[in-house]
PDB file of C-alpha atoms in Angstrom:
ATOM      1  CA  UNK G  12      76.887 185.294  64.449  1.00 52.00           C
ATOM      2  CA  UNK G  13      76.517 185.620  68.120  1.00 70.00           C
ATOM      3  CA  UNK G  14      75.428 181.801  67.494  1.00 84.00           C
ATOM      4  CA  UNK G  15      77.595 180.411  65.368  1.00 88.00           C
ATOM      5  CA  UNK G  16      81.259 181.721  66.365  1.00 90.00           C
ATOM      6  CA  UNK G  17      80.702 180.201  69.951  1.00 92.00           C
ATOM      7  CA  UNK G  18      79.505 176.872  68.561  1.00 94.00           C
ATOM      8  CA  UNK G  19      82.400 176.674  66.105  1.00 95.00           C
ATOM      9  CA  UNK G  20      84.781 177.343  69.420  1.00 96.00           C
ATOM     10  CA  UNK G  21      83.172 174.441  71.420  1.00 96.00           C
ATOM     11  CA  UNK G  22      83.248 172.065  68.407  1.00 96.00           C
ATOM     12  CA  UNK G  23      87.331 172.931  67.611  1.00 97.00           C
ATOM     13  CA  UNK G  24      88.290 172.693  71.259  1.00 97.00           C
ATOM     14  CA  UNK G  25      86.245 169.500  71.962  1.00 97.00           C
ATOM     15  CA  UNK G  26      87.987 167.957  68.438  1.00 97.00           C
ATOM     16  CA  UNK G  27      91.266 169.092  69.764  1.00 96.00           C
ATOM     17  CA  UNK G  28      90.523 167.233  72.826  1.00 96.00           C
ATOM     18  CA  UNK G  29      89.715 163.592  70.961  1.00 96.00           C
ATOM     19  CA  UNK G  30      93.125 163.920  69.275  1.00 95.00           C
ATOM     20  CA  UNK G  31      94.713 164.292  72.072  1.00 94.00           C
ATOM     21  CA  UNK G  32      92.572 161.460  73.803  1.00 96.00           C
ATOM     22  CA  UNK G  33      93.871 158.984  71.195  1.00 96.00           C
ATOM     23  CA  UNK G  34      97.530 160.153  71.847  1.00 95.00           C
ATOM     24  CA  UNK G  35      98.185 163.094  69.089  1.00 93.00           C
ATOM     25  CA  UNK G  36      99.599 165.936  70.927  1.00 93.00           C
ATOM     26  CA  UNK G  37     100.738 169.224  68.639  1.00 95.00           C
ATOM     27  CA  UNK G  38     104.335 170.047  68.614  1.00 96.00           C
ATOM     28  CA  UNK G  39     102.895 174.083  67.828  1.00 97.00           C
ATOM     29  CA  UNK G  40      99.614 175.624  67.252  1.00 98.00           C
ATOM     30  CA  UNK G  41      98.827 178.067  64.505  1.00 98.00           C
ATOM     31  CA  UNK G  42      94.905 179.788  64.532  1.00 97.00           C
ATOM     32  CA  UNK G  43      93.140 181.133  61.578  1.00 97.00           C
ATOM     33  CA  UNK G  44      90.843 184.203  63.112  1.00 96.00           C
ATOM     34  CA  UNK G  45      88.430 182.944  65.817  1.00 95.00           C
ATOM     35  CA  UNK G  46      90.542 179.549  65.393  1.00 97.00           C
ATOM     36  CA  UNK G  47      93.279 181.181  67.333  1.00 98.00           C
ATOM     37  CA  UNK G  48      91.299 181.381  70.265  1.00 98.00           C
ATOM     38  CA  UNK G  49      90.806 177.774  70.128  1.00 97.00           C
ATOM     39  CA  UNK G  50      94.502 177.254  69.489  1.00 98.00           C
ATOM     40  CA  UNK G  51      95.753 179.644  72.610  1.00 98.00           C
ATOM     41  CA  UNK G  52      93.033 177.407  74.702  1.00 97.00           C
ATOM     42  CA  UNK G  53      94.846 174.068  73.193  1.00 97.00           C
ATOM     43  CA  UNK G  54      98.089 175.838  74.098  1.00 97.00           C
ATOM     44  CA  UNK G  55      97.310 175.875  77.634  1.00 97.00           C
ATOM     45  CA  UNK G  56      97.368 180.428  77.197  1.00 98.00           C
ATOM     46  CA  UNK G  57      94.271 180.770  77.655  1.00 97.00           C
ATOM     47  CA  UNK G  58      91.564 179.072  80.221  1.00 97.00           C
ATOM     48  CA  UNK G  59      88.775 177.621  79.182  1.00 97.00           C
ATOM     49  CA  UNK G  60      86.158 180.050  80.614  1.00 96.00           C
ATOM     50  CA  UNK G  61      88.785 182.640  79.556  1.00 96.00           C
ATOM     51  CA  UNK G  62      88.276 181.477  75.766  1.00 97.00           C
ATOM     52  CA  UNK G  63      85.066 181.295  75.672  1.00 96.00           C
ATOM     53  CA  UNK G  64      84.816 184.885  77.245  1.00 95.00           C
ATOM     54  CA  UNK G  65      86.378 186.280  74.363  1.00 97.00           C
ATOM     55  CA  UNK G  66      84.468 184.201  71.808  1.00 97.00           C
ATOM     56  CA  UNK G  67      81.257 185.327  73.137  1.00 96.00           C
ATOM     57  CA  UNK G  68      81.955 189.032  73.429  1.00 95.00           C
ATOM     58  CA  UNK G  69      83.702 189.021  69.994  1.00 95.00           C
ATOM     59  CA  UNK G  70      80.321 187.291  68.619  1.00 95.00           C
ATOM     60  CA  UNK G  71      78.110 189.527  70.482  1.00 95.00           C
ATOM     61  CA  UNK G  72      79.942 192.899  69.266  1.00 95.00           C
ATOM     62  CA  UNK G  73      80.480 191.462  65.929  1.00 95.00           C
ATOM     63  CA  UNK G  74      76.019 190.849  65.890  1.00 93.00           C
ATOM     64  CA  UNK G  75      75.072 193.775  67.423  1.00 94.00           C
ATOM     65  CA  UNK G  76      77.941 196.182  65.881  1.00 93.00           C
ATOM     66  CA  UNK G  77      78.574 195.076  62.315  1.00 92.00           C
ATOM     67  CA  UNK G  78      76.209 192.810  61.482  1.00 92.00           C
ATOM     68  CA  UNK G  79      74.536 193.673  57.597  1.00 91.00           C
ATOM     69  CA  UNK G  80      77.142 196.481  57.126  1.00 90.00           C
ATOM     70  CA  UNK G  81      79.512 194.580  55.053  1.00 95.00           C
ATOM     71  CA  UNK G  82      80.987 191.180  53.831  1.00 96.00           C
ATOM     72  CA  UNK G  83      83.731 188.992  52.745  1.00 97.00           C
ATOM     73  CA  UNK G  84      84.766 187.298  49.285  1.00 98.00           C
ATOM     74  CA  UNK G  85      87.799 184.293  48.771  1.00 98.00           C
ATOM     75  CA  UNK G  86      89.367 184.792  45.272  1.00 98.00           C
ATOM     76  CA  UNK G  87      91.878 181.935  43.997  1.00 97.00           C
ATOM     77  CA  UNK G  88      94.620 183.954  43.229  1.00 97.00           C
ATOM     78  CA  UNK G  89      97.958 185.366  44.051  1.00 97.00           C
ATOM     79  CA  UNK G  90      98.273 188.551  46.885  1.00 97.00           C
ATOM     80  CA  UNK G  91      99.712 190.432  44.022  1.00 97.00           C
ATOM     81  CA  UNK G  92      96.835 189.996  41.507  1.00 96.00           C
ATOM     82  CA  UNK G  93      94.403 190.378  44.442  1.00 97.00           C
ATOM     83  CA  UNK G  94      96.329 193.990  45.341  1.00 95.00           C
ATOM     84  CA  UNK G  95      96.116 194.907  41.397  1.00 94.00           C
ATOM     85  CA  UNK G  96      92.126 193.762  41.050  1.00 94.00           C
ATOM     86  CA  UNK G  97      91.714 196.220  44.174  1.00 93.00           C
ATOM     87  CA  UNK G  98      93.388 198.796  43.066  1.00 87.00           C
ATOM     88  CA  UNK G  99      90.802 199.113  40.240  1.00 78.00           C
ATOM     89  CA  UNK G 100      87.589 198.834  43.060  1.00 80.00           C
ATOM     90  CA  UNK G 101      88.912 201.147  45.507  1.00 69.00           C
ATOM     91  CA  UNK G 102      86.879 203.563  47.780  1.00 59.00           C
ATOM     92  CA  UNK G 103      88.818 205.775  50.266  1.00 55.00           C
ATOM     93  CA  UNK G 104      88.266 205.864  53.578  1.00 56.00           C
ATOM     94  CA  UNK G 105      86.599 203.461  55.875  1.00 55.00           C
ATOM     95  CA  UNK G 106      84.167 202.197  52.820  1.00 70.00           C
ATOM     96  CA  UNK G 107      86.968 200.718  50.829  1.00 85.00           C
ATOM     97  CA  UNK G 108      87.981 196.926  50.540  1.00 93.00           C
ATOM     98  CA  UNK G 109      91.030 195.628  52.000  1.00 95.00           C
ATOM     99  CA  UNK G 110      92.374 191.871  51.970  1.00 97.00           C
ATOM    100  CA  UNK G 111      91.487 189.816  55.128  1.00 98.00           C
ATOM    101  CA  UNK G 112      93.530 187.192  54.751  1.00 98.00           C
ATOM    102  CA  UNK G 113      96.003 185.274  53.213  1.00 98.00           C
ATOM    103  CA  UNK G 114      95.763 181.843  53.233  1.00 98.00           C
ATOM    104  CA  UNK G 115      97.968 180.434  50.804  1.00 96.00           C
ATOM    105  CA  UNK G 116      99.898 181.229  47.652  1.00 96.00           C
ATOM    106  CA  UNK G 117      96.431 181.727  45.732  1.00 96.00           C
ATOM    107  CA  UNK G 118      93.523 182.134  48.264  1.00 97.00           C
ATOM    108  CA  UNK G 119      93.277 185.451  49.503  1.00 98.00           C
ATOM    109  CA  UNK G 120      90.075 186.854  50.988  1.00 98.00           C
ATOM    110  CA  UNK G 121      88.718 190.125  50.722  1.00 98.00           C
ATOM    111  CA  UNK G 122      86.503 192.159  53.193  1.00 97.00           C
ATOM    112  CA  UNK G 123      84.408 195.532  52.862  1.00 95.00           C
ATOM    113  CA  UNK G 124      81.254 197.126  51.538  1.00 93.00           C
ATOM    114  CA  UNK G 125      79.149 194.972  49.930  1.00 94.00           C
ATOM    115  CA  UNK G 126      79.077 197.610  46.789  1.00 92.00           C
ATOM    116  CA  UNK G 127      82.872 197.434  46.344  1.00 93.00           C
ATOM    117  CA  UNK G 128      82.651 193.616  46.574  1.00 95.00           C
ATOM    118  CA  UNK G 129      80.160 193.164  43.816  1.00 95.00           C
ATOM    119  CA  UNK G 130      82.457 195.078  41.842  1.00 93.00           C
ATOM    120  CA  UNK G 131      85.324 193.283  42.727  1.00 95.00           C
ATOM    121  CA  UNK G 132      83.805 189.830  41.991  1.00 96.00           C
ATOM    122  CA  UNK G 133      82.438 191.123  38.813  1.00 96.00           C
ATOM    123  CA  UNK G 134      85.660 191.950  37.500  1.00 94.00           C
ATOM    124  CA  UNK G 135      87.090 188.581  38.852  1.00 96.00           C
ATOM    125  CA  UNK G 136      84.409 186.785  36.502  1.00 96.00           C
ATOM    126  CA  UNK G 137      85.441 188.639  33.601  1.00 95.00           C
ATOM    127  CA  UNK G 138      89.375 187.760  34.360  1.00 95.00           C
ATOM    128  CA  UNK G 139      88.248 184.320  34.666  1.00 96.00           C
ATOM    129  CA  UNK G 140      89.235 184.039  38.362  1.00 97.00           C
ATOM    130  CA  UNK G 141      86.981 181.614  40.788  1.00 97.00           C
ATOM    131  CA  UNK G 142      85.430 183.912  43.696  1.00 97.00           C
ATOM    132  CA  UNK G 143      82.954 182.979  46.106  1.00 97.00           C
ATOM    133  CA  UNK G 144      81.513 185.164  48.365  1.00 97.00           C
ATOM    134  CA  UNK G 145      81.779 183.810  52.112  1.00 96.00           C
ATOM    135  CA  UNK G 146      78.414 183.329  54.440  1.00 93.00           C
ATOM    136  CA  UNK G 147      79.182 186.403  56.673  1.00 94.00           C
ATOM    137  CA  UNK G 148      77.450 189.545  56.495  1.00 94.00           C
ATOM    138  CA  UNK G 149      79.893 191.976  57.892  1.00 95.00           C
ATOM    139  CA  UNK G 150      83.595 193.131  56.814  1.00 95.00           C
ATOM    140  CA  UNK G 151      86.234 191.525  59.385  1.00 95.00           C
ATOM    141  CA  UNK G 152      89.618 191.900  59.596  1.00 97.00           C
ATOM    142  CA  UNK G 153      89.352 195.630  57.986  1.00 95.00           C
ATOM    143  CA  UNK G 154      88.459 199.368  58.760  1.00 93.00           C
ATOM    144  CA  UNK G 155      84.916 198.557  59.723  1.00 92.00           C
ATOM    145  CA  UNK G 156      86.170 196.612  62.914  1.00 96.00           C
ATOM    146  CA  UNK G 157      87.529 199.999  64.200  1.00 95.00           C
ATOM    147  CA  UNK G 158      84.213 200.898  65.651  1.00 94.00           C
ATOM    148  CA  UNK G 159      84.503 197.706  68.101  1.00 96.00           C
ATOM    149  CA  UNK G 160      88.022 198.717  69.397  1.00 96.00           C
ATOM    150  CA  UNK G 161      86.436 200.541  72.676  1.00 96.00           C
ATOM    151  CA  UNK G 162      84.001 197.992  73.502  1.00 95.00           C
ATOM    152  CA  UNK G 163      86.219 194.918  72.203  1.00 96.00           C
ATOM    153  CA  UNK G 164      89.063 196.269  74.908  1.00 96.00           C
ATOM    154  CA  UNK G 165      87.040 196.977  77.473  1.00 95.00           C
ATOM    155  CA  UNK G 166      85.379 193.556  77.882  1.00 95.00           C
ATOM    156  CA  UNK G 167      88.808 191.465  77.461  1.00 95.00           C
ATOM    157  CA  UNK G 168      90.572 194.297  79.768  1.00 92.00           C
ATOM    158  CA  UNK G 169      90.792 191.067  82.463  1.00 88.00           C
ATOM    159  CA  UNK G 170      91.451 188.011  80.733  1.00 93.00           C
ATOM    160  CA  UNK G 171      93.909 186.066  81.914  1.00 94.00           C
ATOM    161  CA  UNK G 172      96.740 184.453  79.881  1.00 95.00           C
ATOM    162  CA  UNK G 173     100.241 182.600  80.890  1.00 94.00           C
ATOM    163  CA  UNK G 174     102.965 181.047  78.719  1.00 93.00           C
ATOM    164  CA  UNK G 175     101.076 177.918  77.620  1.00 94.00           C
ATOM    165  CA  UNK G 176     102.586 174.448  77.586  1.00 95.00           C
ATOM    166  CA  UNK G 177     102.871 174.537  73.688  1.00 96.00           C
ATOM    167  CA  UNK G 178     104.192 176.799  71.027  1.00 97.00           C
ATOM    168  CA  UNK G 179     102.006 179.496  69.652  1.00 98.00           C
ATOM    169  CA  UNK G 180     103.001 180.513  66.055  1.00 98.00           C
ATOM    170  CA  UNK G 181     100.534 183.699  65.476  1.00 98.00           C
ATOM    171  CA  UNK G 182      98.631 184.765  62.288  1.00 98.00           C
ATOM    172  CA  UNK G 183      98.746 188.351  63.830  1.00 98.00           C
ATOM    173  CA  UNK G 184     102.425 189.164  64.002  1.00 97.00           C
ATOM    174  CA  UNK G 185     103.939 186.518  62.025  1.00 96.00           C
ATOM    175  CA  UNK G 186     105.907 184.585  64.607  1.00 97.00           C
ATOM    176  CA  UNK G 187     105.894 182.284  67.873  1.00 97.00           C
ATOM    177  CA  UNK G 188     104.639 184.326  70.534  1.00 96.00           C
ATOM    178  CA  UNK G 189     104.891 183.980  73.960  1.00 92.00           C
ATOM    179  CA  UNK G 190     101.269 183.337  75.890  1.00 94.00           C
ATOM    180  CA  UNK G 191     101.956 186.414  77.964  1.00 94.00           C
ATOM    181  CA  UNK G 192     101.391 188.701  75.228  1.00 95.00           C
ATOM    182  CA  UNK G 193      98.047 187.535  74.219  1.00 97.00           C
ATOM    183  CA  UNK G 194      96.112 190.418  75.992  1.00 96.00           C
ATOM    184  CA  UNK G 195      93.098 192.340  75.070  1.00 96.00           C
ATOM    185  CA  UNK G 196      94.780 194.314  73.022  1.00 97.00           C
ATOM    186  CA  UNK G 197      96.466 191.253  71.374  1.00 97.00           C
ATOM    187  CA  UNK G 198      92.650 189.698  70.860  1.00 97.00           C
ATOM    188  CA  UNK G 199      91.445 193.249  68.921  1.00 98.00           C
ATOM    189  CA  UNK G 200      94.495 193.075  66.549  1.00 98.00           C
ATOM    190  CA  UNK G 201      93.066 189.325  65.787  1.00 98.00           C
ATOM    191  CA  UNK G 202      90.074 190.614  64.588  1.00 98.00           C
ATOM    192  CA  UNK G 203      91.203 194.053  63.258  1.00 97.00           C
ATOM    193  CA  UNK G 204      94.177 192.983  60.867  1.00 97.00           C
ATOM    194  CA  UNK G 205      94.597 190.649  58.140  1.00 98.00           C
ATOM    195  CA  UNK G 206      95.033 186.859  59.119  1.00 98.00           C
ATOM    196  CA  UNK G 207      98.493 185.966  58.077  1.00 98.00           C
ATOM    197  CA  UNK G 208      97.597 182.222  57.830  1.00 98.00           C
ATOM    198  CA  UNK G 209     100.076 181.093  54.707  1.00 97.00           C
ATOM    199  CA  UNK G 210     103.386 183.024  56.004  1.00 97.00           C
ATOM    200  CA  UNK G 211     102.403 181.225  59.345  1.00 98.00           C
ATOM    201  CA  UNK G 212     102.217 177.720  57.855  1.00 98.00           C
ATOM    202  CA  UNK G 213     105.583 178.864  55.661  1.00 97.00           C
ATOM    203  CA  UNK G 214     107.095 179.324  58.555  1.00 97.00           C
ATOM    204  CA  UNK G 215     106.483 176.261  60.492  1.00 97.00           C
ATOM    205  CA  UNK G 216     107.611 174.513  57.125  1.00 97.00           C
ATOM    206  CA  UNK G 217     110.873 176.429  56.732  1.00 96.00           C
ATOM    207  CA  UNK G 218     111.096 175.153  60.753  1.00 96.00           C
ATOM    208  CA  UNK G 219     110.577 171.909  59.726  1.00 96.00           C
ATOM    209  CA  UNK G 220     107.399 171.208  60.843  1.00 96.00           C
ATOM    210  CA  UNK G 221     105.802 168.066  58.029  1.00 92.00           C
ATOM    211  CA  UNK G 222     102.387 167.359  59.559  1.00 94.00           C
ATOM    212  CA  UNK G 223      99.400 169.507  59.895  1.00 95.00           C
ATOM    213  CA  UNK G 224      95.888 168.244  61.182  1.00 95.00           C
ATOM    214  CA  UNK G 225      92.772 171.196  60.500  1.00 95.00           C
ATOM    215  CA  UNK G 226      91.388 170.823  63.641  1.00 95.00           C
ATOM    216  CA  UNK G 227      87.694 172.198  63.292  1.00 93.00           C
ATOM    217  CA  UNK G 228      83.795 171.295  61.455  1.00 90.00           C
ATOM    218  CA  UNK G 229      84.880 171.528  58.162  1.00 89.00           C
ATOM    219  CA  UNK G 230      88.177 171.496  56.675  1.00 90.00           C
ATOM    220  CA  UNK G 231      88.316 174.764  54.773  1.00 92.00           C
ATOM    221  CA  UNK G 232      92.089 175.348  55.013  1.00 95.00           C
ATOM    222  CA  UNK G 233      93.673 172.320  53.966  1.00 95.00           C
ATOM    223  CA  UNK G 234      94.303 173.563  50.210  1.00 94.00           C
ATOM    224  CA  UNK G 235      95.640 176.155  51.487  1.00 95.00           C
ATOM    225  CA  UNK G 236      98.026 174.251  53.885  1.00 96.00           C
ATOM    226  CA  UNK G 237      98.492 172.013  50.392  1.00 96.00           C
ATOM    227  CA  UNK G 238      99.236 175.313  48.758  1.00 95.00           C
ATOM    228  CA  UNK G 239     102.173 176.704  50.883  1.00 96.00           C
ATOM    229  CA  UNK G 240     103.546 172.925  51.462  1.00 95.00           C
ATOM    230  CA  UNK G 241     104.201 172.568  47.612  1.00 94.00           C
ATOM    231  CA  UNK G 242     105.520 176.173  46.811  1.00 92.00           C
ATOM    232  CA  UNK G 243     107.939 175.346  49.697  1.00 89.00           C
ATOM    233  CA  UNK G 244     109.310 172.485  47.844  1.00 85.00           C
TER     234      UNK G 244
END
């Protein structure tokens, strides 16, 4: 993970420059989890140096403090259905599984301990739901991330940020954000709290945005974006 995330970040920002080089400049940006760091750089909120600093420190702490402690599972179902499923496999405290991301009307990711995810996936299979274990060995966007709070806030304290030249729609707070808000505490929340990607896309559609370009190594979110647009009519 301490290699994969920095490489993924490099691919995203490089592709954004390729698009810019052929005249495609965004009217707004939205990023999913680590992708929000790349989005903040593309928007001009973060310098390349500070964006890379966030990615590298985040990746290092995940690799040293969280790796091997949990996992994540993607479920093709509504958030209401997933909440119902979780109620049947719940464990209390930091060992519970939680919704880590809502990407679209029928695209939800859950994170938590492996034993809980195993039970959740078995229940999904019994109910005929499509389910897929994400290829990570930690439980991002959930209670386990709390153990990184002190370390991450400490190393990111000096991150410089500005207003930016392109608006950023936050998947953390669900609205347009002034780049100055994206301080160390914001970037901890970016890793700790659920990713509201679906609601962010819905918000953009509601404001009249009609063209979306996924800038990543693989179009994993295209289907979710299509689902949001279709639901909006």
